[in-house]
mmCIF file of C-alpha atoms in Angstrom:
data_model
loop_
_atom_site.group_PDB
_atom_site.id
_atom_site.type_symbol
_atom_site.label_atom_id
_atom_site.label_comp_id
_atom_site.label_asym_id
_atom_site.label_seq_id
_atom_site.Cartn_x
_atom_site.Cartn_y
_atom_site.Cartn_z
ATOM 1 C CA MET A 1 -81.606 34.864 -13.191
ATOM 2 C CA SER A 2 -79.508 34.279 -10.171
ATOM 3 C CA LYS A 3 -76.419 31.914 -10.488
ATOM 4 C CA PRO A 4 -75.834 29.469 -7.631
ATOM 5 C CA ASN A 5 -72.033 29.830 -7.602
ATOM 6 C CA PRO A 6 -71.098 33.559 -7.073
ATOM 7 C CA ASP A 7 -67.572 32.987 -8.241
ATOM 8 C CA VAL A 8 -68.449 31.945 -11.810
ATOM 9 C CA ASP A 9 -70.336 34.016 -14.465
ATOM 10 C CA ALA A 10 -69.690 31.984 -17.551
ATOM 11 C CA VAL A 11 -68.592 28.322 -18.817
ATOM 12 C CA ILE A 12 -66.617 27.628 -21.908
ATOM 13 C CA PHE A 13 -66.794 24.090 -23.313
ATOM 14 C CA ASP A 14 -64.345 22.349 -25.692
ATOM 15 C CA PHE A 15 -66.203 20.400 -28.270
ATOM 16 C CA ALA A 16 -64.563 17.113 -29.168
ATOM 17 C CA GLY A 17 -63.510 15.188 -26.216
ATOM 18 C CA VAL A 18 -65.863 17.078 -23.761
ATOM 19 C CA LEU A 19 -69.211 17.401 -25.328
ATOM 20 C CA SER A 20 -68.545 14.510 -27.725
ATOM 21 C CA SER A 21 -66.170 11.581 -27.994
ATOM 22 C CA SER A 22 -62.689 12.254 -28.956
ATOM 23 C CA PRO A 23 -61.566 12.309 -32.510
ATOM 24 C CA GLY A 24 -58.423 10.412 -31.522
ATOM 25 C CA GLU A 25 -60.021 7.008 -32.069
ATOM 26 C CA ALA A 26 -61.144 8.013 -35.619
ATOM 27 C CA MET A 27 -57.661 9.389 -36.419
ATOM 28 C CA ALA A 28 -55.850 6.393 -35.204
ATOM 29 C CA SER A 29 -58.006 4.036 -37.310
ATOM 30 C CA GLN A 30 -56.178 5.659 -40.119
ATOM 31 C CA MET A 31 -53.100 4.018 -39.098
ATOM 32 C CA GLU A 32 -54.282 0.516 -39.541
ATOM 33 C CA GLY A 33 -52.244 -1.199 -42.343
ATOM 34 C CA PHE A 34 -49.250 1.281 -42.090
ATOM 35 C CA ASP A 35 -46.067 0.496 -40.278
ATOM 36 C CA VAL A 36 -46.189 3.585 -38.197
ATOM 37 C CA ASP A 37 -46.448 4.189 -34.396
ATOM 38 C CA LEU A 38 -48.946 6.757 -32.718
ATOM 39 C CA GLY A 39 -46.352 9.084 -31.615
ATOM 40 C CA THR A 40 -44.823 9.320 -35.009
ATOM 41 C CA PHE A 41 -48.140 9.787 -36.601
ATOM 42 C CA VAL A 42 -49.177 12.538 -34.295
ATOM 43 C CA ARG A 43 -45.937 14.376 -34.598
ATOM 44 C CA ILE A 44 -46.039 14.426 -38.473
ATOM 45 C CA VAL A 45 -49.830 14.819 -39.019
ATOM 46 C CA MET A 46 -50.615 17.388 -36.308
ATOM 47 C CA GLY A 47 -47.227 18.732 -35.099
ATOM 48 C CA PRO A 48 -46.619 20.049 -31.365
ATOM 49 C CA LEU A 49 -50.079 20.313 -29.931
ATOM 50 C CA HIS A 50 -48.825 21.907 -26.893
ATOM 51 C CA GLU A 51 -48.030 25.096 -28.954
ATOM 52 C CA ASP A 52 -49.505 27.287 -31.699
ATOM 53 C CA GLY A 53 -47.060 27.390 -34.613
ATOM 54 C CA ASP A 54 -46.768 27.214 -38.243
ATOM 55 C CA HIS A 55 -47.290 23.347 -38.780
ATOM 56 C CA PRO A 56 -49.675 22.690 -41.577
ATOM 57 C CA TRP A 57 -52.254 21.235 -39.148
ATOM 58 C CA HIS A 58 -52.218 24.359 -37.165
ATOM 59 C CA GLU A 59 -52.382 26.380 -40.318
ATOM 60 C CA LEU A 60 -55.577 24.021 -41.291
ATOM 61 C CA GLU A 61 -57.208 24.625 -37.937
ATOM 62 C CA CYS A 62 -56.756 28.465 -38.439
ATOM 63 C CA GLY A 63 -58.471 28.244 -41.738
ATOM 64 C CA ARG A 64 -55.370 29.269 -43.636
ATOM 65 C CA LEU A 65 -55.214 26.022 -45.402
ATOM 66 C CA THR A 66 -57.711 23.909 -47.276
ATOM 67 C CA ILE A 67 -57.614 20.076 -46.595
ATOM 68 C CA ALA A 68 -56.249 19.502 -49.912
ATOM 69 C CA ASP A 69 -53.367 22.013 -49.365
ATOM 70 C CA TYR A 70 -52.650 20.435 -45.952
ATOM 71 C CA LEU A 71 -52.496 16.993 -47.464
ATOM 72 C CA VAL A 72 -50.027 18.120 -49.865
ATOM 73 C CA ALA A 73 -47.835 19.518 -47.098
ATOM 74 C CA ILE A 74 -47.789 16.680 -44.907
ATOM 75 C CA GLU A 75 -47.017 14.238 -47.693
ATOM 76 C CA VAL A 76 -43.679 16.192 -47.894
ATOM 77 C CA LEU A 77 -43.138 15.679 -44.170
ATOM 78 C CA TRP A 78 -43.941 11.957 -44.409
ATOM 79 C CA ARG A 79 -41.507 11.483 -47.232
ATOM 80 C CA ALA A 80 -38.848 13.412 -45.383
ATOM 81 C CA GLU A 81 -39.061 10.852 -42.662
ATOM 82 C CA GLY A 82 -38.346 8.164 -45.296
ATOM 83 C CA PHE A 83 -42.071 6.827 -45.597
ATOM 84 C CA GLU A 84 -43.023 5.543 -48.974
ATOM 85 C CA SER A 85 -46.687 4.993 -47.957
ATOM 86 C CA PHE A 86 -48.598 6.608 -45.082
ATOM 87 C CA PRO A 87 -51.807 7.348 -43.568
ATOM 88 C CA THR A 88 -53.451 10.758 -43.642
ATOM 89 C CA PRO A 89 -56.503 12.157 -41.943
ATOM 90 C CA PRO A 90 -59.839 11.852 -43.795
ATOM 91 C CA ARG A 91 -60.822 14.361 -46.303
ATOM 92 C CA ASP A 92 -64.478 13.778 -45.256
ATOM 93 C CA ASP A 93 -65.947 15.199 -42.238
ATOM 94 C CA LEU A 94 -64.149 13.753 -39.273
ATOM 95 C CA MET A 95 -66.539 15.415 -36.879
ATOM 96 C CA ALA A 96 -69.309 13.152 -38.249
ATOM 97 C CA MET A 97 -67.655 10.206 -36.624
ATOM 98 C CA LEU A 98 -68.042 11.537 -33.294
ATOM 99 C CA ARG A 99 -70.688 10.509 -30.613
ATOM 100 C CA PRO A 100 -72.420 12.846 -28.206
ATOM 101 C CA ILE A 101 -71.783 12.644 -24.454
ATOM 102 C CA PRO A 102 -75.344 13.011 -23.270
ATOM 103 C CA GLU A 103 -74.348 13.760 -19.536
ATOM 104 C CA MET A 104 -72.148 16.647 -20.624
ATOM 105 C CA ILE A 105 -74.570 18.004 -23.067
ATOM 106 C CA ASP A 106 -77.345 17.728 -20.471
ATOM 107 C CA ALA A 107 -74.894 19.691 -18.008
ATOM 108 C CA ALA A 108 -74.303 22.393 -20.413
ATOM 109 C CA ARG A 109 -78.065 22.853 -20.987
ATOM 110 C CA ALA A 110 -78.607 22.905 -17.046
ATOM 111 C CA VAL A 111 -75.688 25.444 -16.449
ATOM 112 C CA ARG A 112 -77.296 27.796 -19.144
ATOM 113 C CA GLU A 113 -80.690 27.579 -17.767
ATOM 114 C CA ALA A 114 -79.276 28.334 -14.227
ATOM 115 C CA GLY A 115 -78.127 31.668 -15.627
ATOM 116 C CA TYR A 116 -74.530 31.096 -16.547
ATOM 117 C CA ARG A 117 -73.325 32.285 -20.057
ATOM 118 C CA THR A 118 -71.895 29.525 -21.969
ATOM 119 C CA ALA A 119 -69.811 28.843 -24.992
ATOM 120 C CA ILE A 120 -68.142 26.134 -27.181
ATOM 121 C CA LEU A 121 -64.500 26.721 -27.957
ATOM 122 C CA THR A 122 -63.260 24.360 -30.614
ATOM 123 C CA ASN A 123 -60.233 23.758 -32.696
ATOM 124 C CA ASN A 124 -61.647 22.568 -35.996
ATOM 125 C CA VAL A 125 -61.295 22.423 -39.768
ATOM 126 C CA ARG A 126 -63.284 24.714 -42.147
ATOM 127 C CA GLU A 127 -64.308 21.666 -44.278
ATOM 128 C CA TRP A 128 -65.642 19.901 -41.179
ATOM 129 C CA GLY A 129 -67.819 22.657 -40.103
ATOM 130 C CA SER A 130 -71.212 20.809 -40.511
ATOM 131 C CA TRP A 131 -70.880 19.793 -36.787
ATOM 132 C CA ARG A 132 -72.351 23.154 -35.804
ATOM 133 C CA THR A 133 -75.605 22.555 -37.508
ATOM 134 C CA ARG A 134 -75.532 18.669 -36.727
ATOM 135 C CA TRP A 135 -75.195 19.204 -33.088
ATOM 136 C CA ASP A 136 -77.493 22.333 -32.953
ATOM 137 C CA ALA A 137 -74.679 24.096 -31.264
ATOM 138 C CA ASP A 138 -76.063 27.687 -31.438
ATOM 139 C CA ASN A 139 -79.010 26.657 -29.404
ATOM 140 C CA LEU A 140 -76.999 24.693 -26.958
ATOM 141 C CA VAL A 141 -74.825 27.634 -25.922
ATOM 142 C CA ASP A 142 -74.691 31.421 -26.168
ATOM 143 C CA VAL A 143 -71.544 31.798 -28.205
ATOM 144 C CA VAL A 144 -69.548 29.511 -30.482
ATOM 145 C CA VAL A 145 -65.912 30.072 -31.443
ATOM 146 C CA ASP A 146 -64.523 27.861 -34.113
ATOM 147 C CA SER A 147 -60.804 28.202 -34.747
ATOM 148 C CA SER A 148 -61.017 27.847 -38.620
ATOM 149 C CA GLN A 149 -63.487 30.785 -38.558
ATOM 150 C CA VAL A 150 -61.688 33.138 -36.481
ATOM 151 C CA GLY A 151 -58.099 32.487 -37.627
ATOM 152 C CA LEU A 152 -56.832 31.327 -34.126
ATOM 153 C CA ARG A 153 -56.377 28.157 -32.185
ATOM 154 C CA LYS A 154 -55.908 26.889 -28.810
ATOM 155 C CA PRO A 155 -53.703 27.237 -27.015
ATOM 156 C CA ASP A 156 -52.980 30.694 -28.395
ATOM 157 C CA PRO A 157 -53.909 33.349 -25.555
ATOM 158 C CA ALA A 158 -55.799 35.345 -28.193
ATOM 159 C CA ILE A 159 -58.609 32.863 -28.808
ATOM 160 C CA PHE A 160 -59.434 32.597 -25.165
ATOM 161 C CA GLU A 161 -59.360 36.322 -24.867
ATOM 162 C CA LEU A 162 -61.767 36.433 -28.003
ATOM 163 C CA THR A 163 -64.029 33.940 -26.401
ATOM 164 C CA VAL A 164 -64.397 35.789 -23.082
ATOM 165 C CA GLU A 165 -64.910 38.995 -24.951
ATOM 166 C CA ARG A 166 -67.898 37.611 -26.888
ATOM 167 C CA LEU A 167 -69.283 36.177 -23.691
ATOM 168 C CA GLY A 168 -69.017 39.397 -21.794
ATOM 169 C CA SER A 169 -67.754 37.814 -18.766
ATOM 170 C CA PRO A 170 -64.597 38.555 -16.807
ATOM 171 C CA MET A 171 -61.627 36.423 -17.336
ATOM 172 C CA GLY A 172 -61.224 35.287 -13.681
ATOM 173 C CA ARG A 173 -64.913 34.401 -13.447
ATOM 174 C CA THR A 174 -65.056 32.273 -16.534
ATOM 175 C CA LEU A 175 -64.611 28.426 -16.246
ATOM 176 C CA PHE A 176 -62.941 26.569 -19.217
ATOM 177 C CA LEU A 177 -63.483 22.799 -19.665
ATOM 178 C CA ASP A 178 -60.918 20.922 -22.098
ATOM 179 C CA ASP A 179 -59.571 17.418 -22.375
ATOM 180 C CA PHE A 180 -56.039 18.513 -23.418
ATOM 181 C CA PRO A 181 -53.672 19.475 -20.658
ATOM 182 C CA TRP A 182 -51.842 21.948 -22.934
ATOM 183 C CA ASN A 183 -55.111 23.866 -23.530
ATOM 184 C CA ILE A 184 -55.690 23.838 -19.859
ATOM 185 C CA ALA A 185 -52.239 25.297 -19.295
ATOM 186 C CA GLY A 186 -52.915 27.836 -21.730
ATOM 187 C CA ALA A 187 -56.346 28.871 -20.262
ATOM 188 C CA ASP A 188 -54.625 29.036 -16.743
ATOM 189 C CA ALA A 189 -51.867 31.414 -18.182
ATOM 190 C CA VAL A 190 -54.549 33.919 -19.236
ATOM 191 C CA GLY A 191 -56.334 33.854 -15.810
ATOM 192 C CA LEU A 192 -59.412 31.550 -16.536
ATOM 193 C CA GLN A 193 -60.785 29.092 -14.117
ATOM 194 C CA THR A 194 -60.125 25.531 -15.497
ATOM 195 C CA MET A 195 -61.484 21.999 -15.288
ATOM 196 C CA HIS A 196 -59.434 19.166 -16.892
ATOM 197 C CA VAL A 197 -61.780 16.589 -18.591
ATOM 198 C CA ALA A 198 -60.360 13.114 -18.328
ATOM 199 C CA ASP A 199 -63.718 11.518 -18.409
ATOM 200 C CA PRO A 200 -66.607 13.620 -19.820
ATOM 201 C CA VAL A 201 -69.319 11.625 -17.549
ATOM 202 C CA ILE A 202 -67.237 12.242 -14.340
ATOM 203 C CA ALA A 203 -66.488 15.875 -15.244
ATOM 204 C CA ALA A 204 -70.143 16.529 -16.073
ATOM 205 C CA ALA A 205 -71.239 15.556 -12.568
ATOM 206 C CA ALA A 206 -68.439 17.530 -11.087
ATOM 207 C CA LEU A 207 -69.498 20.606 -13.092
ATOM 208 C CA LEU A 208 -73.004 20.251 -11.802
ATOM 209 C CA ASP A 209 -72.015 19.974 -8.295
ATOM 210 C CA ARG A 210 -69.569 22.956 -8.543
ATOM 211 C CA LEU A 211 -72.159 25.289 -10.197
ATOM 212 C CA LEU A 212 -75.658 24.121 -9.168
#
């Protein structure tokens, strides 16, 4: 099938924050009843999000820690900061708390039907992996890359390279959508075309306008 935009062969969608609502609201709700500000919560619980390092959250998203191991590790970090009681992310499937963004899901289907190869690239936790079946992800796109399954996470250049390899599309002819600026910066650095998603509904319209 001929693709309307000759400069793009494939599209990579982030999951949470693009195809679904952001998990930020669900995680922020964990702070209720605790004397901790959002910045401190994120710093301790998730570490530096703009880089890929050895923080327990990064290890969790790469599938190298279980949630149980992760919770033990961040308790140490909380107590090192002087907190006696503290919130932690849910053991249960956080992804089950997300709601779909119909406009972006419809756009993903339309782009694929127009002949573009498509993928979902998500930083996720192994124990929260039921999202893939719940959202019928393997029928929505051609390729699904879950950080906890491949041992890599955004913004590591290697996970972008792996996704493009699985898509079979050239790096410079592949468009990547994500809601986090640091992931967009990482994708830019390896030569992907990028679209920062501040509002998924607006971005869905922009994507269709660009490709169809």
